[in-house]
Structure formats: C-alpha cells, structure tokens
mmCIF file with all atom_site columns, C-alpha atoms in Angstrom:
data_model
loop_
_atom_site.group_PDB
_atom_site.id
_atom_site.type_symbol
_atom_site.label_atom_id
_atom_site.label_alt_id
_atom_site.label_comp_id
_atom_site.label_asym_id
_atom_site.label_entity_id
_atom_site.label_seq_id
_atom_site.pdbx_PDB_ins_code
_atom_site.Cartn_x
_atom_site.Cartn_y
_atom_site.Cartn_z
_atom_site.occupancy
_atom_site.B_iso_or_equiv
_atom_site.pdbx_formal_charge
_atom_site.auth_seq_id
_atom_site.auth_comp_id
_atom_site.auth_asym_id
_atom_site.auth_atom_id
_atom_site.pdbx_PDB_model_num
ATOM 1   C CA . MET A 1 1   ? 97.128  250.740 155.609 1.00 77.00 ? 264 MET A CA 1
ATOM 2   C CA . THR A 1 2   ? 96.235  247.348 154.143 1.00 88.00 ? 265 THR A CA 1
ATOM 3   C CA . PHE A 1 3   ? 94.887  246.899 150.667 1.00 91.00 ? 266 PHE A CA 1
ATOM 4   C CA . SER A 1 4   ? 93.424  244.027 148.683 1.00 95.00 ? 267 SER A CA 1
ATOM 5   C CA . ILE A 1 5   ? 91.598  243.336 145.452 1.00 96.00 ? 268 ILE A CA 1
ATOM 6   C CA . THR A 1 6   ? 88.428  241.277 145.135 1.00 96.00 ? 269 THR A CA 1
ATOM 7   C CA . ARG A 1 7   ? 86.456  240.036 142.170 1.00 96.00 ? 270 ARG A CA 1
ATOM 8   C CA . LEU A 1 8   ? 82.911  241.370 142.402 1.00 96.00 ? 271 LEU A CA 1
ATOM 9   C CA . LEU A 1 9   ? 80.230  238.721 141.922 1.00 95.00 ? 272 LEU A CA 1
ATOM 10  C CA . LYS A 1 10  ? 76.519  238.582 142.692 1.00 93.00 ? 273 LYS A CA 1
ATOM 11  C CA . ASN A 1 11  ? 76.533  234.953 143.831 1.00 93.00 ? 274 ASN A CA 1
ATOM 12  C CA . ASP A 1 12  ? 79.061  235.343 146.672 1.00 94.00 ? 275 ASP A CA 1
ATOM 13  C CA . GLY A 1 13  ? 77.986  238.655 148.212 1.00 95.00 ? 276 GLY A CA 1
ATOM 14  C CA . THR A 1 14  ? 81.000  240.664 147.068 1.00 96.00 ? 277 THR A CA 1
ATOM 15  C CA . TRP A 1 15  ? 78.907  242.789 144.685 1.00 95.00 ? 278 TRP A CA 1
ATOM 16  C CA . GLU A 1 16  ? 76.344  243.565 147.396 1.00 95.00 ? 279 GLU A CA 1
ATOM 17  C CA . ALA A 1 17  ? 79.078  244.524 149.896 1.00 97.00 ? 280 ALA A CA 1
ATOM 18  C CA . PHE A 1 18  ? 80.683  246.793 147.281 1.00 96.00 ? 281 PHE A CA 1
ATOM 19  C CA . ARG A 1 19  ? 77.356  248.322 146.301 1.00 95.00 ? 282 ARG A CA 1
ATOM 20  C CA . ALA A 1 20  ? 76.350  248.961 149.922 1.00 96.00 ? 283 ALA A CA 1
ATOM 21  C CA . ASP A 1 21  ? 79.691  250.661 150.588 1.00 97.00 ? 284 ASP A CA 1
ATOM 22  C CA . TRP A 1 22  ? 79.466  252.924 147.536 1.00 97.00 ? 285 TRP A CA 1
ATOM 23  C CA . GLU A 1 23  ? 75.780  253.671 148.214 1.00 96.00 ? 286 GLU A CA 1
ATOM 24  C CA . ALA A 1 24  ? 76.731  254.838 151.730 1.00 97.00 ? 287 ALA A CA 1
ATOM 25  C CA . GLN A 1 25  ? 79.607  256.910 150.322 1.00 97.00 ? 288 GLN A CA 1
ATOM 26  C CA . CYS A 1 26  ? 77.248  258.531 147.793 1.00 97.00 ? 289 CYS A CA 1
ATOM 27  C CA . ALA A 1 27  ? 74.654  259.228 150.503 1.00 97.00 ? 290 ALA A CA 1
ATOM 28  C CA . ALA A 1 28  ? 77.294  261.037 152.586 1.00 97.00 ? 291 ALA A CA 1
ATOM 29  C CA . TYR A 1 29  ? 77.545  263.571 149.718 1.00 97.00 ? 292 TYR A CA 1
ATOM 30  C CA . ASP A 1 30  ? 73.785  263.666 149.000 1.00 97.00 ? 293 ASP A CA 1
ATOM 31  C CA . GLU A 1 31  ? 74.395  261.774 145.768 1.00 96.00 ? 294 GLU A CA 1
ATOM 32  C CA . ASP A 1 32  ? 72.467  258.819 144.365 1.00 94.00 ? 295 ASP A CA 1
ATOM 33  C CA . PHE A 1 33  ? 74.408  255.629 143.663 1.00 94.00 ? 296 PHE A CA 1
ATOM 34  C CA . SER A 1 34  ? 71.985  254.657 140.869 1.00 91.00 ? 297 SER A CA 1
ATOM 35  C CA . THR A 1 35  ? 73.286  257.600 138.816 1.00 92.00 ? 298 THR A CA 1
ATOM 36  C CA . TYR A 1 36  ? 76.904  257.461 140.024 1.00 93.00 ? 299 TYR A CA 1
ATOM 37  C CA . ALA A 1 37  ? 79.304  256.369 137.241 1.00 90.00 ? 300 ALA A CA 1
ATOM 38  C CA . GLU A 1 38  ? 76.239  255.249 135.358 1.00 89.00 ? 301 GLU A CA 1
ATOM 39  C CA . GLY A 1 39  ? 78.034  254.933 131.995 1.00 89.00 ? 302 GLY A CA 1
ATOM 40  C CA . THR A 1 40  ? 80.773  252.747 133.449 1.00 91.00 ? 303 THR A CA 1
ATOM 41  C CA . PHE A 1 41  ? 78.391  250.468 135.327 1.00 89.00 ? 304 PHE A CA 1
ATOM 42  C CA . ALA A 1 42  ? 76.231  250.069 132.206 1.00 88.00 ? 305 ALA A CA 1
ATOM 43  C CA . VAL A 1 43  ? 79.260  248.649 130.385 1.00 88.00 ? 306 VAL A CA 1
ATOM 44  C CA . VAL A 1 44  ? 80.584  246.362 133.156 1.00 88.00 ? 307 VAL A CA 1
ATOM 45  C CA . LYS A 1 45  ? 77.386  245.229 134.904 1.00 85.00 ? 308 LYS A CA 1
ATOM 46  C CA . ASP A 1 46  ? 77.269  241.813 133.201 1.00 87.00 ? 309 ASP A CA 1
ATOM 47  C CA . LEU A 1 47  ? 80.679  240.909 134.640 1.00 90.00 ? 310 LEU A CA 1
ATOM 48  C CA . VAL A 1 48  ? 79.208  240.491 138.143 1.00 91.00 ? 311 VAL A CA 1
ATOM 49  C CA . GLU A 1 49  ? 76.813  237.793 136.912 1.00 86.00 ? 312 GLU A CA 1
ATOM 50  C CA . THR A 1 50  ? 79.362  235.046 136.235 1.00 82.00 ? 313 THR A CA 1
ATOM 51  C CA . GLU A 1 51  ? 82.934  234.285 137.146 1.00 81.00 ? 314 GLU A CA 1
ATOM 52  C CA . GLY A 1 52  ? 84.815  234.055 133.876 1.00 83.00 ? 315 GLY A CA 1
ATOM 53  C CA . GLU A 1 53  ? 88.468  233.288 133.357 1.00 83.00 ? 316 GLU A CA 1
ATOM 54  C CA . ALA A 1 54  ? 89.045  236.036 130.802 1.00 91.00 ? 317 ALA A CA 1
ATOM 55  C CA . ALA A 1 55  ? 87.214  239.021 132.293 1.00 94.00 ? 318 ALA A CA 1
ATOM 56  C CA . GLY A 1 56  ? 85.925  240.315 135.592 1.00 95.00 ? 319 GLY A CA 1
ATOM 57  C CA . LEU A 1 57  ? 84.993  243.334 137.639 1.00 96.00 ? 320 LEU A CA 1
ATOM 58  C CA . PHE A 1 58  ? 87.361  243.913 140.550 1.00 97.00 ? 321 PHE A CA 1
ATOM 59  C CA . ALA A 1 59  ? 87.331  246.293 143.519 1.00 97.00 ? 322 ALA A CA 1
ATOM 60  C CA . VAL A 1 60  ? 90.295  247.527 145.520 1.00 97.00 ? 323 VAL A CA 1
ATOM 61  C CA . LYS A 1 61  ? 89.820  247.891 149.258 1.00 96.00 ? 324 LYS A CA 1
ATOM 62  C CA . VAL A 1 62  ? 91.992  249.952 151.557 1.00 93.00 ? 325 VAL A CA 1
ATOM 63  C CA . ASP A 1 63  ? 91.364  248.863 155.110 1.00 90.00 ? 326 ASP A CA 1
ATOM 64  C CA . ASN A 1 64  ? 87.573  248.301 154.971 1.00 89.00 ? 327 ASN A CA 1
ATOM 65  C CA . ALA A 1 65  ? 86.590  250.772 152.246 1.00 95.00 ? 328 ALA A CA 1
ATOM 66  C CA . HIS A 1 66  ? 86.175  250.024 148.547 1.00 97.00 ? 329 HIS A CA 1
ATOM 67  C CA . VAL A 1 67  ? 88.309  252.778 146.997 1.00 97.00 ? 330 VAL A CA 1
ATOM 68  C CA . SER A 1 68  ? 88.352  251.872 143.313 1.00 97.00 ? 331 SER A CA 1
ATOM 69  C CA . MET A 1 69  ? 87.003  249.407 140.828 1.00 97.00 ? 332 MET A CA 1
ATOM 70  C CA . CYS A 1 70  ? 88.052  248.325 137.365 1.00 96.00 ? 333 CYS A CA 1
ATOM 71  C CA . GLN A 1 71  ? 87.375  245.815 134.662 1.00 96.00 ? 334 GLN A CA 1
ATOM 72  C CA . LEU A 1 72  ? 90.150  243.301 134.062 1.00 97.00 ? 335 LEU A CA 1
ATOM 73  C CA . ASN A 1 73  ? 90.218  241.489 130.749 1.00 95.00 ? 336 ASN A CA 1
ATOM 74  C CA . LYS A 1 74  ? 92.825  238.940 129.684 1.00 96.00 ? 337 LYS A CA 1
ATOM 75  C CA . ALA A 1 75  ? 93.143  238.507 125.930 1.00 96.00 ? 338 ALA A CA 1
ATOM 76  C CA . SER A 1 76  ? 95.479  237.496 123.146 1.00 95.00 ? 339 SER A CA 1
ATOM 77  C CA . ILE A 1 77  ? 96.397  240.678 121.304 1.00 93.00 ? 340 ILE A CA 1
ATOM 78  C CA . PRO A 1 78  ? 98.314  240.940 118.040 1.00 94.00 ? 341 PRO A CA 1
ATOM 79  C CA . GLY A 1 79  ? 101.936 241.925 118.595 1.00 91.00 ? 342 GLY A CA 1
ATOM 80  C CA . TYR A 1 80  ? 102.241 240.047 121.902 1.00 93.00 ? 343 TYR A CA 1
ATOM 81  C CA . THR A 1 81  ? 103.575 236.517 122.344 1.00 91.00 ? 344 THR A CA 1
ATOM 82  C CA . SER A 1 82  ? 101.428 235.854 125.421 1.00 95.00 ? 345 SER A CA 1
ATOM 83  C CA . PRO A 1 83  ? 98.103  237.108 126.816 1.00 96.00 ? 346 PRO A CA 1
ATOM 84  C CA . VAL A 1 84  ? 97.716  240.728 127.920 1.00 97.00 ? 347 VAL A CA 1
ATOM 85  C CA . LEU A 1 85  ? 95.809  241.797 131.015 1.00 98.00 ? 348 LEU A CA 1
ATOM 86  C CA . ARG A 1 86  ? 93.936  244.990 130.190 1.00 97.00 ? 349 ARG A CA 1
ATOM 87  C CA . VAL A 1 87  ? 92.698  247.307 132.928 1.00 97.00 ? 350 VAL A CA 1
ATOM 88  C CA . ARG A 1 88  ? 89.768  249.432 131.815 1.00 95.00 ? 351 ARG A CA 1
ATOM 89  C CA . PHE A 1 89  ? 86.994  251.518 133.327 1.00 95.00 ? 352 PHE A CA 1
ATOM 90  C CA . MET A 1 90  ? 89.040  252.349 136.431 1.00 94.00 ? 353 MET A CA 1
ATOM 91  C CA . THR A 1 91  ? 86.663  254.280 138.664 1.00 95.00 ? 354 THR A CA 1
ATOM 92  C CA . LEU A 1 92  ? 87.439  255.817 142.025 1.00 95.00 ? 355 LEU A CA 1
ATOM 93  C CA . SER A 1 93  ? 84.988  255.631 144.892 1.00 97.00 ? 356 SER A CA 1
ATOM 94  C CA . PRO A 1 94  ? 82.525  258.398 145.685 1.00 97.00 ? 357 PRO A CA 1
ATOM 95  C CA . ASP A 1 95  ? 84.759  259.454 148.599 1.00 96.00 ? 358 ASP A CA 1
ATOM 96  C CA . TYR A 1 96  ? 87.531  260.225 146.093 1.00 94.00 ? 359 TYR A CA 1
ATOM 97  C CA . ASP A 1 97  ? 85.193  261.630 143.480 1.00 93.00 ? 360 ASP A CA 1
ATOM 98  C CA . PHE A 1 98  ? 83.200  263.975 145.732 1.00 96.00 ? 361 PHE A CA 1
ATOM 99  C CA . GLY A 1 99  ? 85.452  264.332 148.787 1.00 95.00 ? 362 GLY A CA 1
ATOM 100 C CA . ASP A 1 100 ? 88.186  266.816 149.460 1.00 94.00 ? 363 ASP A CA 1
ATOM 101 C CA . LYS A 1 101 ? 91.165  264.463 149.236 1.00 93.00 ? 364 LYS A CA 1
ATOM 102 C CA . SER A 1 102 ? 94.789  265.446 148.938 1.00 93.00 ? 365 SER A CA 1
ATOM 103 C CA . VAL A 1 103 ? 96.932  264.676 145.911 1.00 89.00 ? 366 VAL A CA 1
ATOM 104 C CA . GLU A 1 104 ? 98.818  262.210 148.118 1.00 90.00 ? 367 GLU A CA 1
ATOM 105 C CA . ASP A 1 105 ? 95.565  260.389 148.990 1.00 92.00 ? 368 ASP A CA 1
ATOM 106 C CA . TYR A 1 106 ? 94.667  260.184 145.304 1.00 89.00 ? 369 TYR A CA 1
ATOM 107 C CA . ALA A 1 107 ? 98.159  258.916 144.426 1.00 88.00 ? 370 ALA A CA 1
ATOM 108 C CA . SER A 1 108 ? 97.990  256.237 147.119 1.00 90.00 ? 371 SER A CA 1
ATOM 109 C CA . ILE A 1 109 ? 94.778  254.864 145.589 1.00 91.00 ? 372 ILE A CA 1
ATOM 110 C CA . LEU A 1 110 ? 96.385  254.744 142.144 1.00 90.00 ? 373 LEU A CA 1
ATOM 111 C CA . VAL A 1 111 ? 99.374  252.878 143.610 1.00 88.00 ? 374 VAL A CA 1
ATOM 112 C CA . ALA A 1 112 ? 97.078  250.485 145.512 1.00 92.00 ? 375 ALA A CA 1
ATOM 113 C CA . THR A 1 113 ? 95.124  249.791 142.331 1.00 93.00 ? 376 THR A CA 1
ATOM 114 C CA . PHE A 1 114 ? 98.318  249.249 140.326 1.00 91.00 ? 377 PHE A CA 1
ATOM 115 C CA . ALA A 1 115 ? 99.840  246.962 142.984 1.00 90.00 ? 378 ALA A CA 1
ATOM 116 C CA . THR A 1 116 ? 96.737  244.827 143.407 1.00 94.00 ? 379 THR A CA 1
ATOM 117 C CA . VAL A 1 117 ? 96.295  244.439 139.639 1.00 95.00 ? 380 VAL A CA 1
ATOM 118 C CA . LEU A 1 118 ? 99.920  243.230 139.518 1.00 93.00 ? 381 LEU A CA 1
ATOM 119 C CA . ALA A 1 119 ? 98.962  240.625 142.124 1.00 94.00 ? 382 ALA A CA 1
ATOM 120 C CA . VAL A 1 120 ? 96.038  239.478 139.959 1.00 96.00 ? 383 VAL A CA 1
ATOM 121 C CA . SER A 1 121 ? 98.420  239.218 136.975 1.00 96.00 ? 384 SER A CA 1
ATOM 122 C CA . ASN A 1 122 ? 100.532 236.804 139.042 1.00 94.00 ? 385 ASN A CA 1
ATOM 123 C CA . THR A 1 123 ? 97.611  234.619 140.150 1.00 93.00 ? 386 THR A CA 1
ATOM 124 C CA . VAL A 1 124 ? 93.990  234.676 138.989 1.00 91.00 ? 387 VAL A CA 1
ATOM 125 C CA . MET A 1 125 ? 94.618  236.155 135.516 1.00 95.00 ? 388 MET A CA 1
ATOM 126 C CA . GLU A 1 126 ? 98.237  235.310 134.898 1.00 95.00 ? 389 GLU A CA 1
ATOM 127 C CA . ALA A 1 127 ? 99.821  237.618 132.344 1.00 97.00 ? 390 ALA A CA 1
ATOM 128 C CA . LYS A 1 128 ? 103.282 238.936 131.589 1.00 96.00 ? 391 LYS A CA 1
ATOM 129 C CA . HIS A 1 129 ? 101.913 242.048 129.863 1.00 97.00 ? 392 HIS A CA 1
ATOM 130 C CA . ILE A 1 130 ? 99.542  244.568 131.444 1.00 96.00 ? 393 ILE A CA 1
ATOM 131 C CA . LYS A 1 131 ? 97.909  247.567 129.809 1.00 96.00 ? 394 LYS A CA 1
ATOM 132 C CA . PHE A 1 132 ? 96.223  250.181 132.030 1.00 94.00 ? 395 PHE A CA 1
ATOM 133 C CA . HIS A 1 133 ? 93.790  252.552 130.380 1.00 93.00 ? 396 HIS A CA 1
ATOM 134 C CA . LEU A 1 134 ? 94.380  255.863 132.143 1.00 91.00 ? 397 LEU A CA 1
ATOM 135 C CA . ARG A 1 135 ? 91.495  258.086 133.204 1.00 85.00 ? 398 ARG A CA 1
ATOM 136 C CA . SER A 1 136 ? 92.966  261.541 132.726 1.00 86.00 ? 399 SER A CA 1
ATOM 137 C CA . PRO A 1 137 ? 96.047  263.551 131.792 1.00 81.00 ? 400 PRO A CA 1
ATOM 138 C CA . ALA A 1 138 ? 96.862  263.716 135.528 1.00 81.00 ? 401 ALA A CA 1
ATOM 139 C CA . ASP A 1 139 ? 96.843  259.893 135.690 1.00 82.00 ? 402 ASP A CA 1
ATOM 140 C CA . ARG A 1 140 ? 99.068  259.841 132.610 1.00 81.00 ? 403 ARG A CA 1
ATOM 141 C CA . GLN A 1 141 ? 101.556 262.183 134.272 1.00 81.00 ? 404 GLN A CA 1
ATOM 142 C CA . PHE A 1 142 ? 101.488 260.211 137.533 1.00 80.00 ? 405 PHE A CA 1
ATOM 143 C CA . PHE A 1 143 ? 102.027 256.831 135.871 1.00 81.00 ? 406 PHE A CA 1
ATOM 144 C CA . ALA A 1 144 ? 104.751 258.221 133.596 1.00 78.00 ? 407 ALA A CA 1
ATOM 145 C CA . MET A 1 145 ? 106.695 259.251 136.714 1.00 76.00 ? 408 MET A CA 1
ATOM 146 C CA . LEU A 1 146 ? 105.946 255.946 138.428 1.00 75.00 ? 409 LEU A CA 1
ATOM 147 C CA . GLY A 1 147 ? 107.080 254.097 135.324 1.00 69.00 ? 410 GLY A CA 1
ATOM 148 C CA . LYS A 1 148 ? 110.470 255.804 135.384 1.00 68.00 ? 411 LYS A CA 1
ATOM 149 C CA . GLY A 1 149 ? 111.117 254.346 138.820 1.00 68.00 ? 412 GLY A CA 1
ATOM 150 C CA . LEU A 1 150 ? 109.680 250.936 137.965 1.00 70.00 ? 413 LEU A CA 1
ATOM 151 C CA . ASN A 1 151 ? 111.879 250.580 134.874 1.00 62.00 ? 414 ASN A CA 1
ATOM 152 C CA . GLU A 1 152 ? 114.819 250.392 137.261 1.00 62.00 ? 415 GLU A CA 1
ATOM 153 C CA . GLU A 1 153 ? 113.319 247.421 139.142 1.00 65.00 ? 416 GLU A CA 1
ATOM 154 C CA . ASP A 1 154 ? 114.348 243.857 138.300 1.00 73.00 ? 417 ASP A CA 1
ATOM 155 C CA . MET A 1 155 ? 110.750 242.647 138.154 1.00 80.00 ? 418 MET A CA 1
ATOM 156 C CA . PHE A 1 156 ? 109.880 244.749 135.076 1.00 86.00 ? 419 PHE A CA 1
ATOM 157 C CA . HIS A 1 157 ? 111.208 244.482 131.556 1.00 87.00 ? 420 HIS A CA 1
ATOM 158 C CA . SER A 1 158 ? 109.587 247.787 130.602 1.00 86.00 ? 421 SER A CA 1
ATOM 159 C CA . VAL A 1 159 ? 107.076 250.313 131.885 1.00 86.00 ? 422 VAL A CA 1
ATOM 160 C CA . GLN A 1 160 ? 106.000 253.124 129.595 1.00 88.00 ? 423 GLN A CA 1
ATOM 161 C CA . VAL A 1 161 ? 103.118 255.450 128.871 1.00 89.00 ? 424 VAL A CA 1
ATOM 162 C CA . ARG A 1 162 ? 101.891 255.733 125.294 1.00 90.00 ? 425 ARG A CA 1
ATOM 163 C CA . GLY A 1 163 ? 98.800  257.777 124.589 1.00 90.00 ? 426 GLY A CA 1
ATOM 164 C CA . ALA A 1 164 ? 96.231  257.086 127.297 1.00 91.00 ? 427 ALA A CA 1
ATOM 165 C CA . TRP A 1 165 ? 97.722  253.679 128.192 1.00 92.00 ? 428 TRP A CA 1
ATOM 166 C CA . LEU A 1 166 ? 100.339 252.465 130.641 1.00 91.00 ? 429 LEU A CA 1
ATOM 167 C CA . TYR A 1 167 ? 102.193 249.477 129.115 1.00 92.00 ? 430 TYR A CA 1
ATOM 168 C CA . VAL A 1 168 ? 103.868 247.113 131.589 1.00 93.00 ? 431 VAL A CA 1
ATOM 169 C CA . THR A 1 169 ? 105.921 244.062 130.667 1.00 93.00 ? 432 THR A CA 1
ATOM 170 C CA . LYS A 1 170 ? 107.120 242.015 133.598 1.00 92.00 ? 433 LYS A CA 1
ATOM 171 C CA . ALA A 1 171 ? 110.570 240.420 133.516 1.00 88.00 ? 434 ALA A CA 1
#
C-alpha cells in the first residue's frame, strides 16, 4: 500500500481528479456527490481556487484512490512560539462513509492521513506544532492510543488528546 497527500487546486487538475473519484465512489452507493459532505465542502470550497501559503485543501490517496481530505491551515496561535498547523474538516471518502469497511481499514486511513500531514508539516507548511480536530469519540480514542506510542518516539516532544483535538509537538 502506497499513500500520498496532494493539495487540491482547480488550476492544475487535482481538484477535478479528486472530484471525479469521489463522484464515482458516491455513484457506486447510489449517492449524489453534490450532496455528499455538503457542509464541509461549503466551508472549504474557496481553498481550491488559489494556492496559498497559509491554508489549503489536501487529499490523501492510498494507491490510486482518494481516501480522505482535510483543510490544513498554518497560523500563529497565542501560547505557541512558532506557527501551528491545524487539521480541520477531515472527511473520509464515500467508500469509507458508505462501504462496509473493517475497523482495521478505517484505522489505516487515519494513520495514512496522520502520516501524510506530518510530511506536509516538514515541507510545504513547515510547523513544529500540529493540531488535529478529531471527527468523533472513536477518533479520539484511536488517536489517544496512537499518541501513547508516539510519545515514546524520538521525533515527538509530546502527543496528547485534549477535548476533540490531538496536539502534536515535534522534537
């Protein structure tokens, strides 16, 4: 399994490729993409218009399928000495929303999303601090367990869940 993360933009075809993939996934479940995650897309739609340094819409691909998307926003936040990369509006693909996937499949997508966002924090949107907004109590439980293991790694200063957020500070 190979995974990657791509910024979604109208001017380079990445948005259209993403949209076509999710439209096909919706169609496989007799769902309409125009109403799929409508609230989320209403909030993030402007991010595909221009490539900004501080915010963007990103999609995670596993092999050739777009499996999740999220908004990444880099900002100076009070209480931090350097910019924070915030991950919001994480949305799983129609295959994961409508399909009969195992807990292990779901967990692998969360790990792929986490890992690829870490890569973005080392390159395109460099940040020492990352805050993931979690989608559900199940995500909170999953990331709390993941964080326990990551706290033992040399590349992290701290990983903790507080409220509906995963707080990561890299070493």
